Coordinates of C-alpha atoms in Angstrom, one line a residue:
Chain A
M1 CA -28.7 -18.6 -61.9
K2 CA -31.6 -20.3 -63.4
R3 CA -30.7 -23.8 -64.6
A4 CA -33.3 -23.8 -67.3
L5 CA -31.8 -20.7 -68.9
V6 CA -28.3 -22.2 -68.8
L7 CA -29.6 -25.3 -70.5
A8 CA -31.4 -23.1 -73.1
A9 CA -28.2 -21.3 -73.8
A10 CA -26.4 -24.6 -74.3
V11 CA -29.2 -25.7 -76.7
V12 CA -28.8 -22.4 -78.7
V13 CA -25.1 -23.0 -79.1
L14 CA -25.6 -26.7 -80.2
V15 CA -28.6 -25.9 -82.5
A16 CA -26.8 -23.0 -84.2
N17 CA -23.6 -25.1 -84.8
A18 CA -25.7 -28.2 -85.8
W19 CA -27.6 -26.1 -88.3
V20 CA -24.4 -25.1 -90.0
V21 CA -23.0 -28.6 -90.1
V22 CA -26.3 -30.2 -91.4
S23 CA -26.6 -27.4 -94.0
T24 CA -23.1 -28.2 -95.1
L25 CA -23.7 -31.9 -95.3
R26 CA -26.9 -31.3 -97.4
N27 CA -24.9 -28.9 -99.6
R28 CA -22.3 -31.6 -100.3
G29 CA -24.9 -34.3 -101.1
D30 CA -25.1 -33.1 -104.7
T31 CA -23.2 -30.9 -107.1
P32 CA -25.8 -29.0 -109.2
G33 CA -23.6 -25.9 -108.9
G34 CA -20.8 -27.5 -110.9
N35 CA -17.5 -29.3 -110.7
V36 CA -14.3 -27.9 -112.2
E37 CA -10.5 -28.0 -111.9
L38 CA -9.2 -24.4 -111.4
T39 CA -5.7 -23.3 -111.1
E40 CA -3.8 -20.5 -109.2
R41 CA -5.2 -18.1 -111.8
E42 CA -8.7 -18.4 -110.4
L43 CA -7.8 -19.4 -106.8
R44 CA -5.1 -17.3 -105.3
L45 CA -3.3 -18.6 -102.3
L46 CA -3.6 -16.2 -99.3
P47 CA -0.5 -15.7 -97.1
I48 CA 0.2 -18.6 -94.7
S49 CA 2.2 -17.6 -91.7
D50 CA 3.6 -19.4 -88.6
D51 CA 0.8 -17.7 -86.6
S52 CA -2.0 -18.9 -88.9
T53 CA -1.8 -22.2 -90.6
A54 CA -5.3 -22.1 -92.0
V55 CA -5.2 -22.2 -95.8
F56 CA -7.7 -20.1 -97.7
L57 CA -8.0 -19.6 -101.5
E58 CA -9.4 -16.4 -102.9
L59 CA -11.8 -16.9 -105.8
R60 CA -11.0 -14.6 -108.7
W61 CA -13.4 -13.9 -111.5
E62 CA -14.0 -11.4 -114.2
V63 CA -16.8 -9.7 -116.1
A64 CA -16.7 -8.9 -119.8
S65 CA -17.6 -5.2 -120.3
N66 CA -17.7 -3.3 -123.6
E67 CA -15.5 -0.4 -122.5
P68 CA -13.2 0.4 -119.7
E69 CA -15.7 3.1 -118.6
D70 CA -18.2 0.5 -117.6
D71 CA -16.6 0.2 -114.2
G72 CA -16.8 -3.6 -114.1
A73 CA -20.5 -3.6 -115.1
P74 CA -21.2 -6.3 -117.7
A75 CA -22.9 -5.0 -120.9
W76 CA -25.6 -7.7 -120.7
L77 CA -26.7 -6.5 -117.2
N78 CA -29.0 -3.8 -118.7
A79 CA -32.3 -2.3 -117.7
V80 CA -34.4 -5.2 -119.3
K81 CA -32.3 -7.8 -117.4
L82 CA -32.5 -5.8 -114.1
E83 CA -36.3 -5.6 -114.4
E84 CA -36.4 -9.3 -115.0
L85 CA -34.3 -9.8 -111.9
G86 CA -36.9 -8.0 -109.8
F87 CA -35.2 -4.6 -109.3
D88 CA -37.4 -1.6 -109.2
C89 CA -36.8 0.0 -112.6
R90 CA -40.0 2.0 -112.9
V91 CA -38.5 5.4 -112.9
P92 CA -37.3 6.4 -116.4
V93 CA -33.6 7.0 -116.7
D94 CA -34.1 10.5 -117.9
S95 CA -36.4 11.5 -115.1
P96 CA -35.1 14.2 -112.7
H97 CA -35.6 11.7 -109.8
A98 CA -33.7 8.9 -111.6
Q99 CA -30.4 9.5 -109.8
D100 CA -32.0 9.5 -106.3
H101 CA -34.2 6.5 -107.1
Y102 CA -31.5 4.2 -108.5
H103 CA -29.1 5.3 -105.7
S104 CA -31.7 4.1 -103.2
V105 CA -32.3 0.7 -104.9
P106 CA -30.6 -1.9 -102.6
S107 CA -28.3 -4.7 -103.7
A108 CA -29.6 -8.2 -104.0
L109 CA -28.2 -11.7 -103.3
L110 CA -28.7 -13.6 -106.6
F111 CA -27.3 -16.7 -108.4
V112 CA -24.4 -16.0 -110.8
V113 CA -23.2 -18.1 -113.6
L114 CA -19.4 -18.3 -113.9
E115 CA -18.2 -19.6 -117.2
F116 CA -14.8 -21.3 -117.3
E117 CA -12.6 -20.8 -120.4
G118 CA -15.7 -19.7 -122.4
D119 CA -16.3 -17.2 -125.1
A120 CA -16.0 -14.2 -122.8
W121 CA -12.5 -15.3 -121.8
K122 CA -11.5 -16.1 -125.4
K123 CA -12.8 -12.6 -126.5
S124 CA -10.5 -11.0 -123.9
G125 CA -7.6 -12.7 -125.6
G126 CA -6.6 -14.5 -122.4
S127 CA -5.3 -11.2 -121.1
R128 CA -7.2 -11.4 -117.8
P129 CA -5.6 -13.2 -114.8
S130 CA -8.7 -15.4 -114.3
R131 CA -10.5 -17.6 -116.8
L132 CA -13.7 -17.5 -114.9
F133 CA -16.2 -14.9 -116.3
V134 CA -19.6 -14.0 -114.9
V135 CA -21.9 -14.5 -117.9
D136 CA -25.4 -14.5 -116.4
V137 CA -27.4 -13.7 -113.2
G138 CA -30.7 -15.0 -112.0
R139 CA -33.1 -15.5 -109.1
D140 CA -33.8 -19.2 -110.0
A141 CA -30.7 -21.5 -109.9
R142 CA -32.5 -24.4 -111.5
R143 CA -33.6 -22.3 -114.5
L144 CA -30.0 -21.1 -114.9
R145 CA -28.8 -24.7 -114.8
T146 CA -31.3 -25.7 -117.5
Q147 CA -30.0 -22.8 -119.5
Y148 CA -26.3 -23.7 -118.8
P149 CA -26.3 -27.5 -118.5
D150 CA -22.6 -28.1 -118.7
T151 CA -21.6 -28.4 -115.0
A152 CA -17.9 -28.7 -115.9
R153 CA -17.9 -25.3 -117.7
H154 CA -20.6 -23.3 -116.0
L155 CA -20.5 -22.9 -112.3
I156 CA -23.5 -21.5 -110.3
S157 CA -22.7 -19.6 -107.2
R158 CA -24.2 -16.8 -105.1
G159 CA -23.4 -13.2 -105.8
V160 CA -24.3 -9.7 -104.8
V161 CA -25.6 -7.4 -107.6
R162 CA -26.1 -3.6 -107.2
P163 CA -27.8 -1.5 -109.9
F164 CA -26.7 2.0 -110.7
L165 CA -27.5 4.8 -113.1
K166 CA -24.7 5.6 -115.5
N167 CA -25.2 9.2 -116.3
R168 CA -21.7 10.6 -116.5
S169 CA -18.7 9.9 -118.7
R170 CA -15.8 9.4 -116.4
R171 CA -13.3 9.7 -119.2
E172 CA -14.6 13.0 -120.5
N173 CA -16.0 14.1 -117.2
R174 CA -19.4 15.3 -118.6
P175 CA -23.0 14.1 -118.5
L176 CA -23.9 11.3 -120.9
P177 CA -26.4 12.3 -123.6
Q178 CA -28.4 9.2 -122.9
P179 CA -28.1 7.9 -119.3
R180 CA -28.5 4.2 -118.9
L181 CA -29.2 1.7 -116.2
S182 CA -26.5 -0.8 -115.4
A183 CA -25.4 -3.0 -112.4
R184 CA -22.2 -4.1 -110.8
I185 CA -21.5 -7.6 -109.5
E186 CA -20.1 -6.6 -106.1
S187 CA -19.0 -10.0 -104.9
V188 CA -19.3 -13.8 -105.6
L189 CA -19.9 -15.5 -102.3
P190 CA -18.1 -17.0 -100.4
Q191 CA -15.0 -14.9 -101.5
L192 CA -12.6 -17.2 -99.7
I193 CA -12.6 -21.0 -100.0
F194 CA -11.1 -23.0 -97.1
V195 CA -8.7 -25.9 -97.9
P196 CA -9.1 -28.7 -95.3
S197 CA -6.0 -30.2 -93.8
S198 CA -6.3 -33.3 -95.9
H199 CA -5.5 -31.2 -99.0
S200 CA -3.7 -28.2 -97.6
S201 CA -0.4 -30.0 -96.9
V202 CA 0.3 -29.9 -100.6
L203 CA 0.1 -26.0 -100.5
Q204 CA 2.0 -25.5 -97.3
G205 CA 5.4 -25.0 -99.0
L206 CA 4.2 -22.4 -101.4
R207 CA 4.4 -18.7 -100.8
H208 CA 1.6 -16.2 -101.4
R209 CA 2.1 -14.6 -104.9
P210 CA 1.1 -11.0 -104.7
D211 CA -0.5 -9.2 -107.7
S212 CA 2.3 -7.3 -109.4
P213 CA 1.9 -4.9 -112.3
R214 CA 3.1 -6.4 -115.5
E215 CA 4.6 -4.8 -118.6
K216 CA 2.4 -4.9 -121.7
G217 CA 2.6 -8.2 -123.4
E218 CA 4.4 -9.9 -120.4
A219 CA 2.9 -13.2 -119.7
A220 CA 1.5 -14.0 -116.2
P221 CA 3.6 -16.5 -114.2
P222 CA 2.5 -20.1 -114.7
P223 CA 0.2 -21.5 -112.1
R224 CA 1.8 -23.7 -109.4
Y225 CA -1.2 -25.8 -108.4
S226 CA -4.7 -26.9 -109.5
V227 CA -7.7 -27.4 -107.3
T228 CA -10.8 -29.4 -108.0
V229 CA -13.8 -27.5 -106.6
S230 CA -17.5 -28.5 -106.4
W231 CA -20.5 -26.2 -105.9
G232 CA -23.2 -28.1 -104.0
A233 CA -26.9 -28.2 -103.5
H234 CA -26.9 -24.7 -101.8
Y235 CA -24.4 -23.5 -104.4
E236 CA -21.6 -23.3 -101.8
P237 CA -18.2 -24.6 -102.8
W238 CA -15.8 -27.1 -101.3
V239 CA -12.4 -28.4 -102.2
R240 CA -12.3 -32.0 -103.5
S241 CA -8.6 -32.3 -104.4
V242 CA -5.4 -30.3 -104.8
R243 CA -2.4 -31.2 -106.9
L244 CA 0.9 -29.4 -107.7
L245 CA 1.8 -28.3 -111.2
P246 CA 5.4 -28.4 -112.6
A247 CA 5.8 -24.6 -112.0
A248 CA 5.5 -25.3 -108.2
A249 CA 8.9 -27.2 -108.2
E250 CA 10.6 -24.3 -109.9
S251 CA 9.2 -21.7 -107.5
K252 CA 10.1 -23.6 -104.3
Chain B
M1 CA -34.1 11.3 -26.6
G2 CA -32.0 14.0 -28.3
K3 CA -30.9 14.3 -31.9
A4 CA -28.2 11.7 -31.4
G5 CA -30.6 9.3 -30.0
L6 CA -33.0 9.7 -32.9
A7 CA -30.2 9.2 -35.4
I8 CA -29.0 6.0 -33.7
G9 CA -32.6 4.8 -33.5
A10 CA -33.2 5.4 -37.2
V11 CA -29.9 3.7 -38.1
R12 CA -30.6 0.7 -35.9
E13 CA -34.2 0.3 -37.2
C14 CA -33.0 0.8 -40.8
S15 CA -30.1 -1.6 -40.1
S16 CA -32.2 -4.4 -38.6
R17 CA -34.8 -4.1 -41.5
H18 CA -32.1 -4.3 -44.1
Y19 CA -30.3 -6.9 -42.1
R20 CA -33.4 -9.1 -42.0
H21 CA -33.9 -8.6 -45.7
L22 CA -30.3 -9.3 -46.6
L23 CA -30.1 -12.3 -44.4
A24 CA -33.4 -13.8 -45.5
E25 CA -32.8 -17.3 -46.9
P26 CA -29.1 -16.9 -47.6
G27 CA -28.0 -18.7 -50.7
R28 CA -31.6 -19.4 -51.7
S29 CA -30.7 -19.0 -55.4
H30 CA -28.1 -17.3 -57.5
V31 CA -30.7 -14.7 -58.7
V32 CA -31.2 -13.6 -55.1
D33 CA -27.5 -13.8 -54.4
L34 CA -26.6 -11.3 -57.1
Q35 CA -29.2 -8.8 -56.1
Q36 CA -28.2 -9.3 -52.5
Q37 CA -24.5 -8.8 -53.4
R38 CA -25.4 -5.5 -55.0
Q39 CA -27.6 -4.4 -52.0
A40 CA -24.9 -5.5 -49.6
Q41 CA -22.3 -3.3 -51.4
K42 CA -24.6 -0.4 -51.5
R43 CA -25.3 -0.8 -47.7
A44 CA -21.5 -0.9 -47.0
D45 CA -21.1 2.3 -49.1
R46 CA -23.9 4.0 -47.2
I47 CA -22.4 3.1 -43.9
A48 CA -19.0 4.5 -45.0
A49 CA -20.8 7.7 -46.1
F50 CA -22.7 7.8 -42.8
R51 CA -19.5 7.5 -40.8
A52 CA -17.8 10.3 -42.8
E53 CA -20.8 12.6 -42.4
L54 CA -21.0 11.9 -38.7
A55 CA -17.4 12.8 -38.3
E56 CA -18.0 16.1 -40.1
L57 CA -21.1 16.8 -38.0
E58 CA -19.1 16.2 -34.8
K59 CA -16.3 18.5 -36.0
E60 CA -18.9 21.2 -36.8
Q61 CA -20.5 20.4 -33.4
G62 CA -23.9 19.9 -35.2
L63 CA -24.2 16.5 -33.5
T64 CA -22.4 15.1 -30.4
L65 CA -22.7 11.5 -29.4
T66 CA -22.2 10.4 -25.8
P67 CA -19.3 7.9 -25.3
D68 CA -21.9 5.2 -24.7
Q69 CA -23.9 6.0 -27.9
R70 CA -20.7 6.1 -29.9
T71 CA -19.6 2.6 -28.6
R72 CA -23.0 1.1 -29.3
L73 CA -23.1 2.6 -32.8
E74 CA -19.6 1.5 -33.6
T75 CA -20.3 -2.0 -32.3
H76 CA -23.4 -2.3 -34.3
L77 CA -21.9 -0.9 -37.5
Q78 CA -18.8 -3.2 -37.1
R79 CA -21.2 -6.2 -36.7
V80 CA -23.2 -5.3 -39.8
L81 CA -20.1 -4.7 -41.9
A82 CA -18.5 -8.0 -40.7
E83 CA -21.7 -9.8 -41.7
L84 CA -21.8 -8.1 -45.1
D85 CA -18.2 -9.1 -45.7
R86 CA -18.7 -12.6 -44.5
Q87 CA -21.9 -13.3 -46.4
F88 CA -21.6 -11.3 -49.6
G89 CA -17.9 -10.3 -49.9
A90 CA -18.7 -6.6 -49.8
D91 CA -15.8 -4.2 -49.7
I92 CA -16.2 -2.5 -46.4
S93 CA -13.4 0.1 -46.5
E94 CA -11.8 2.4 -49.2
P95 CA -8.5 0.5 -49.4
E96 CA -10.3 -2.8 -49.7
K97 CA -12.4 -1.2 -52.5
R98 CA -9.3 0.0 -54.3
I99 CA -7.6 -3.4 -54.1
S100 CA -10.8 -5.0 -55.4
W101 CA -10.8 -2.7 -58.4
S102 CA -7.1 -3.5 -59.0
M103 CA -7.9 -7.2 -58.8
R104 CA -10.8 -6.8 -61.3
L105 CA -8.5 -5.0 -63.7
V106 CA -5.8 -7.6 -63.4
S107 CA -8.3 -10.4 -63.8
L108 CA -9.8 -8.7 -66.9
L109 CA -6.4 -8.3 -68.5
G110 CA -5.5 -11.9 -67.5
G111 CA -8.8 -13.2 -68.9
L112 CA -8.2 -11.3 -72.2
A113 CA -4.6 -12.7 -72.3
F114 CA -5.9 -16.3 -71.8
F115 CA -8.5 -15.8 -74.5
A116 CA -6.0 -14.4 -76.9
A117 CA -3.6 -17.2 -76.1
L118 CA -6.3 -19.8 -76.9
F119 CA -7.4 -18.1 -80.1
L120 CA -3.8 -17.7 -81.4
F121 CA -2.8 -21.2 -80.4
L122 CA -5.9 -22.6 -82.3
Q123 CA -5.0 -20.4 -85.3
R124 CA -1.5 -21.7 -85.3
I125 CA -2.5 -25.4 -85.3
W126 CA -5.6 -24.9 -87.3
G127 CA -4.1 -26.1 -90.6
A128 CA -3.0 -29.4 -89.1
L129 CA -6.4 -30.3 -87.5
P130 CA -8.8 -32.6 -89.3
P131 CA -12.2 -31.1 -90.0
V132 CA -13.9 -33.2 -87.3
A133 CA -11.5 -31.8 -84.7
Q134 CA -12.0 -28.2 -86.0
V135 CA -15.8 -28.5 -85.7
S136 CA -15.5 -30.1 -82.2
V137 CA -13.2 -27.3 -81.0
L138 CA -15.5 -24.6 -82.3
V139 CA -18.6 -26.2 -80.7
F140 CA -17.2 -27.3 -77.4
V141 CA -15.2 -24.2 -76.4
P142 CA -18.3 -22.1 -75.9
L143 CA -20.1 -25.0 -74.2
L144 CA -17.1 -25.5 -71.8
L145 CA -17.0 -21.8 -71.0
L146 CA -20.8 -21.9 -70.4
A147 CA -20.3 -24.8 -68.0
A148 CA -17.5 -23.0 -66.2
T149 CA -19.7 -19.9 -65.8
A150 CA -22.6 -21.9 -64.4
C151 CA -20.1 -23.7 -62.0
F152 CA -18.6 -20.4 -60.8
A153 CA -22.1 -18.9 -60.4
G154 CA -23.3 -22.0 -58.4
R155 CA -20.3 -21.7 -56.1
K156 CA -21.1 -18.1 -55.4
V157 CA -17.9 -16.7 -56.8
A158 CA -17.8 -12.9 -56.9
H159 CA -20.3 -11.5 -59.5
Y160 CA -17.5 -9.8 -61.5
Y161 CA -15.7 -13.1 -62.3
V162 CA -19.0 -14.7 -63.3
A163 CA -19.6 -11.7 -65.6
L164 CA -16.2 -12.2 -67.2
L165 CA -16.8 -15.9 -67.9
A166 CA -20.3 -15.2 -69.3
L167 CA -18.8 -12.5 -71.6
A168 CA -16.2 -15.0 -72.7
T169 CA -18.9 -17.6 -73.5
G170 CA -20.7 -15.1 -75.7
T171 CA -17.6 -14.0 -77.5
A172 CA -16.4 -17.6 -78.0
S173 CA -19.8 -18.4 -79.5
V174 CA -19.6 -15.5 -81.9
V175 CA -16.0 -16.3 -83.0
G176 CA -16.8 -20.1 -83.2
L177 CA -19.9 -19.8 -85.3
N178 CA -18.1 -17.3 -87.6
A179 CA -15.1 -19.6 -88.0
L180 CA -17.4 -22.6 -88.6
G181 CA -19.1 -20.8 -91.4
S182 CA -15.7 -19.8 -92.9
I183 CA -14.2 -23.3 -92.8
L184 CA -17.4 -24.8 -94.3
N185 CA -17.4 -22.1 -97.0
M186 CA -21.0 -20.9 -96.2
V187 CA -22.5 -17.8 -97.6
P188 CA -22.9 -15.4 -94.6
S189 CA -26.4 -15.7 -93.1
P190 CA -28.3 -13.1 -91.0
H191 CA -29.7 -15.9 -88.8
A192 CA -26.3 -16.0 -87.0
L193 CA -27.4 -12.7 -85.5
L194 CA -30.5 -14.4 -84.1
A195 CA -28.4 -17.2 -82.5
W196 CA -25.9 -14.8 -81.0
G197 CA -28.7 -12.4 -79.8
A198 CA -30.7 -15.3 -78.2
L199 CA -27.6 -16.7 -76.5
A200 CA -26.6 -13.3 -75.1
V201 CA -30.1 -12.6 -73.8
L202 CA -30.3 -16.1 -72.2
L203 CA -26.8 -15.6 -70.6
A204 CA -27.9 -12.2 -69.4
Y205 CA -31.0 -13.6 -67.6
A206 CA -29.2 -16.6 -66.3
F207 CA -26.3 -14.7 -64.7
G208 CA -27.8 -11.2 -64.3
Q209 CA -25.6 -9.5 -66.9
R210 CA -26.7 -6.1 -68.1
L211 CA -23.9 -5.7 -70.7
L212 CA -24.8 -9.1 -72.3
L213 CA -28.4 -8.1 -72.3
G214 CA -27.6 -4.9 -74.1
A215 CA -25.5 -6.7 -76.7
G216 CA -28.1 -9.4 -77.2
L217 CA -30.9 -6.8 -77.7
V218 CA -28.9 -4.9 -80.3
L219 CA -28.1 -8.2 -82.1
L220 CA -31.8 -9.1 -82.1
C221 CA -32.7 -5.7 -83.3
A222 CA -30.2 -6.1 -86.2
W223 CA -31.7 -9.5 -87.0
T224 CA -35.2 -8.0 -87.3
A225 CA -33.8 -5.3 -89.5
T226 CA -32.2 -7.9 -91.8
L227 CA -35.6 -9.8 -91.9
L228 CA -37.3 -6.6 -93.1
A229 CA -34.6 -6.0 -95.6
T230 CA -34.6 -9.5 -97.1
R231 CA -38.5 -9.4 -97.3
S232 CA -38.1 -6.3 -99.5
G233 CA -35.7 -8.1 -101.7
A234 CA -32.5 -6.5 -100.5
Y235 CA -29.3 -8.2 -99.5
W236 CA -29.2 -8.4 -95.7
E237 CA -25.7 -6.8 -95.3
D238 CA -27.2 -3.6 -96.9
V239 CA -29.1 -2.8 -93.7
W240 CA -26.2 -1.1 -91.9
G241 CA -26.5 2.1 -93.9
R242 CA -30.3 2.1 -93.8
G243 CA -31.9 3.3 -90.6
E244 CA -35.5 2.6 -91.5
Y245 CA -35.2 -1.1 -90.9
F246 CA -34.1 -0.6 -87.3
I247 CA -37.0 1.6 -86.2
L248 CA -39.4 -1.2 -85.5
G249 CA -37.0 -3.2 -83.4
A250 CA -36.1 0.0 -81.4
V251 CA -39.7 0.8 -80.7
L252 CA -40.3 -2.8 -79.6
L253 CA -37.3 -2.7 -77.2
Y254 CA -38.4 0.6 -75.7
A255 CA -41.9 -0.8 -75.2
V256 CA -40.9 -4.0 -73.4
P257 CA -40.6 -2.6 -69.9
A258 CA -44.1 -1.1 -70.2
L259 CA -45.5 -4.4 -71.4
S260 CA -43.7 -6.5 -68.8
R261 CA -44.7 -4.0 -66.0
G262 CA -41.5 -4.0 -64.1
R263 CA -41.2 -7.7 -63.7
H264 CA -37.6 -7.7 -64.8
S265 CA -34.8 -8.1 -62.2
Y266 CA -31.3 -6.6 -62.2
D267 CA -32.5 -3.3 -63.6
F268 CA -33.0 -4.8 -67.0
D269 CA -35.9 -2.4 -67.7
F270 CA -33.3 0.4 -68.0
V271 CA -31.2 -1.8 -70.5
Y272 CA -34.3 -2.3 -72.7
R273 CA -35.1 1.4 -72.7
G274 CA -31.5 2.4 -73.2
C275 CA -30.9 0.0 -76.1
G276 CA -34.3 1.0 -77.7
A277 CA -33.6 4.7 -77.4
A278 CA -30.0 4.4 -78.6
V279 CA -30.8 2.2 -81.6
G280 CA -33.8 4.4 -82.5
L281 CA -31.9 7.6 -82.3
I282 CA -28.9 6.3 -84.2
A283 CA -31.3 5.1 -86.9
L284 CA -32.9 8.5 -87.1
L285 CA -29.4 10.1 -87.3
V286 CA -28.5 7.9 -90.2
L287 CA -31.8 8.7 -91.9
S288 CA -31.3 12.4 -91.3
K289 CA -28.0 12.2 -93.3
S290 CA -29.0 9.8 -96.1
A291 CA -32.8 10.1 -96.6
D292 CA -32.3 9.5 -100.3
L293 CA -31.7 5.8 -99.6
C294 CA -35.1 5.4 -97.8
C295 CA -37.4 7.9 -99.5
P296 CA -36.2 8.7 -103.0
G297 CA -39.4 10.4 -104.1
P298 CA -39.8 13.7 -102.2
P299 CA -36.9 16.3 -102.1
T300 CA -34.1 14.8 -100.1
R301 CA -33.4 18.0 -98.1
M302 CA -37.0 18.2 -96.9
V303 CA -37.1 14.5 -95.8
E304 CA -33.7 14.9 -94.0
T305 CA -34.9 18.0 -92.2
L306 CA -38.1 16.1 -91.1
Y307 CA -35.9 13.3 -89.7
Q308 CA -33.7 15.8 -87.9
L309 CA -36.7 17.4 -86.3
A310 CA -38.1 14.0 -85.4
G311 CA -34.7 13.2 -83.8
L312 CA -34.8 16.4 -81.8
L313 CA -38.3 15.7 -80.6
L314 CA -37.5 12.1 -79.8
S315 CA -34.3 12.9 -77.9
A316 CA -36.2 15.6 -75.9
G317 CA -38.9 12.9 -75.2
V318 CA -36.2 10.5 -73.9
V319 CA -34.9 13.2 -71.6
W320 CA -38.4 13.9 -70.3
H321 CA -39.1 10.2 -69.8
G322 CA -35.7 9.7 -68.1
L323 CA -36.5 12.6 -65.7
R324 CA -39.9 11.1 -64.9
L325 CA -38.4 7.7 -64.2
G326 CA -35.5 9.2 -62.3
R327 CA -33.0 7.5 -64.6
N328 CA -29.8 9.5 -65.2
G329 CA -28.7 7.1 -68.0
L330 CA -31.7 7.9 -70.1
V331 CA -31.4 11.6 -69.4
N332 CA -27.8 11.7 -70.5
L333 CA -28.5 9.6 -73.6
G334 CA -31.4 11.9 -74.6
A335 CA -29.3 15.0 -73.9
A336 CA -26.3 13.7 -75.9
A337 CA -28.7 12.8 -78.8
F338 CA -30.4 16.2 -78.6
V339 CA -27.1 18.1 -78.9
T340 CA -26.0 15.9 -81.8
F341 CA -29.3 16.4 -83.7
L342 CA -29.2 20.1 -82.9
F343 CA -25.7 20.3 -84.4
V344 CA -26.8 18.3 -87.5
C345 CA -29.8 20.6 -87.9
L346 CA -27.8 23.8 -87.6
H347 CA -25.1 22.5 -89.8
G348 CA -27.6 21.6 -92.5
W349 CA -29.4 25.0 -92.2
W350 CA -26.5 27.4 -91.8
W351 CA -23.1 25.9 -92.8
D352 CA -23.3 26.6 -96.5
W353 CA -24.5 30.2 -96.5
M354 CA -22.8 31.9 -93.6
P355 CA -19.2 32.5 -92.6
K356 CA -17.7 29.8 -90.5
Y357 CA -16.9 32.0 -87.6
L358 CA -20.5 33.2 -87.5
F359 CA -21.7 29.6 -87.6
F360 CA -19.6 28.7 -84.5
L361 CA -20.6 31.9 -82.8
L362 CA -24.3 31.0 -83.3
L363 CA -23.5 27.5 -82.1
G364 CA -21.9 28.9 -78.9
L365 CA -24.9 31.1 -78.4
T366 CA -27.3 28.2 -78.8
A367 CA -25.3 26.3 -76.2
L368 CA -25.7 29.2 -73.8
G369 CA -29.4 29.2 -74.5
L370 CA -29.6 25.5 -73.8
L371 CA -27.7 26.0 -70.5
A372 CA -30.3 28.6 -69.5
V373 CA -33.1 26.2 -70.3
F374 CA -31.4 23.4 -68.3
R375 CA -30.8 25.8 -65.4
R376 CA -34.5 26.7 -65.3
L377 CA -35.4 23.0 -65.5
R378 CA -33.1 22.3 -62.6
Q379 CA -34.6 25.1 -60.5
R380 CA -38.1 23.8 -61.3
L381 CA -37.2 20.3 -60.3
T382 CA -35.5 21.5 -57.1
G383 CA -38.6 23.5 -56.3
R384 CA -40.8 20.5 -56.9
S385 CA -38.7 18.2 -54.8
E386 CA -38.6 20.7 -51.9
A387 CA -42.3 21.2 -52.1

């Protein structure tokens, strides 16, 4: 055993963990990412069991697409926008190499703007489970904040965007007359938000509510809790407070 | 002096040379202890094999010892074995060896059970712990395990138990850092791979652990791949399906033993080469099946065929290098990769246009051809070693 190597190993453990803690403290020093009170519609409680008492909430968000065929790709995430975001869009969409080329373009970690109870949600007629809609994507978070200054309505987080070439109609199962470039928002990160013990006790008595198919026109069950969440200097979230809503008493 | 006298003389000389070497500065440092433990066990195994062969020779009347020679030989061997047992805890008989293996298996299962118990207990009370306590647990569990490993190694506990603790330290660090990132809601970072890789390599060098070195090198290779991916604007988690990012790391790993010129202990050179070859060959295999992701311009089929041929050549090169170095591990790795690439090549060329039975018939014939090649190779090698 070499003592210096053991010490170096201990330093690696300490530095790695310290880096995470310091990064979190810096993140929580400011809230440029936004500050909003969400409910169970946007933050779904994951199952809590006797074997695992850690409480995590799953962030649920939507995208407004023009047609069901868009496969979750927002209409505004088009070729012009993708080029602006730095994706390699040099190959024309009608080129014989277009399919291979856009299949090879990798996804990218970008900043996404989540709008709470905005126009996109209103246009959907409130039919979607979540009121958070991704309305914009960018490489520069500050520029996005200048564009969307309302921190109580527009949240900025990190998200993974993957471009693709839409050249077939799924519904009609035939090639599209005019292929087009689009992109999917694969995830908004982190997907799970941890609720610390100081707030999680409020949620301990509640059961996980699974997604169940609803009849047309049937209203979603009322949310049982609301959670105030902030997105910090690194655009990573944390829970500020949790409170129960009247529906919680009925469901217990 | 007859045959028997020569044999005893050779054993005695060999014994005393090894003995002096093994007993030189006992307990000088843990590095020497681990190597000496391995040498001691090899020596005990050689003595057992020597005794068995001697018994066979006597049965076949190829060698007959006088009673005096037999007594002296047995006394000497007993003394050497007793010393190997006393100093290095070597297993000197077959039953002892079997019991040692059983003890190792039981301690592995016990260690896993303790680890699972700790993990599940923490998970059960996690919701009730304040954040400071959660962070403290996640930071201090790996540090405590590291201290325990160093303590066991310092007390010259059997190498196997030190290895278990070192492995537990690495695992606890991976689980801990991952959990810390989750409870603090961080976006996953590729730099965690650097921390885990560096820790595994340091533990490997501190306690002479080849398995940890292999894990650390693969993690560092993955980290370099994520660096290359993020520099090209890609999200780092995209690297897993893209072999091209791993080639550089694999080449560097394979080149390390040549650059360090055999200064590594514990047979680490083999781990570097093995990891470099394995990562490089897997990367080529991935590229040979999904070339459209890395090279969208030229026809995909052509690029994939080029990668398949490169894989075949490279795996043959690994076999050749393994034979030159006398490393069975490299030879086996290269041979397995060669067969895999050959199957991928043949599948790509023939599967679509010939009846399936014919494809498998040709595959069988190719295997027979390969066997003939290996047979000739073995004959040549045997001829060379005899010459």
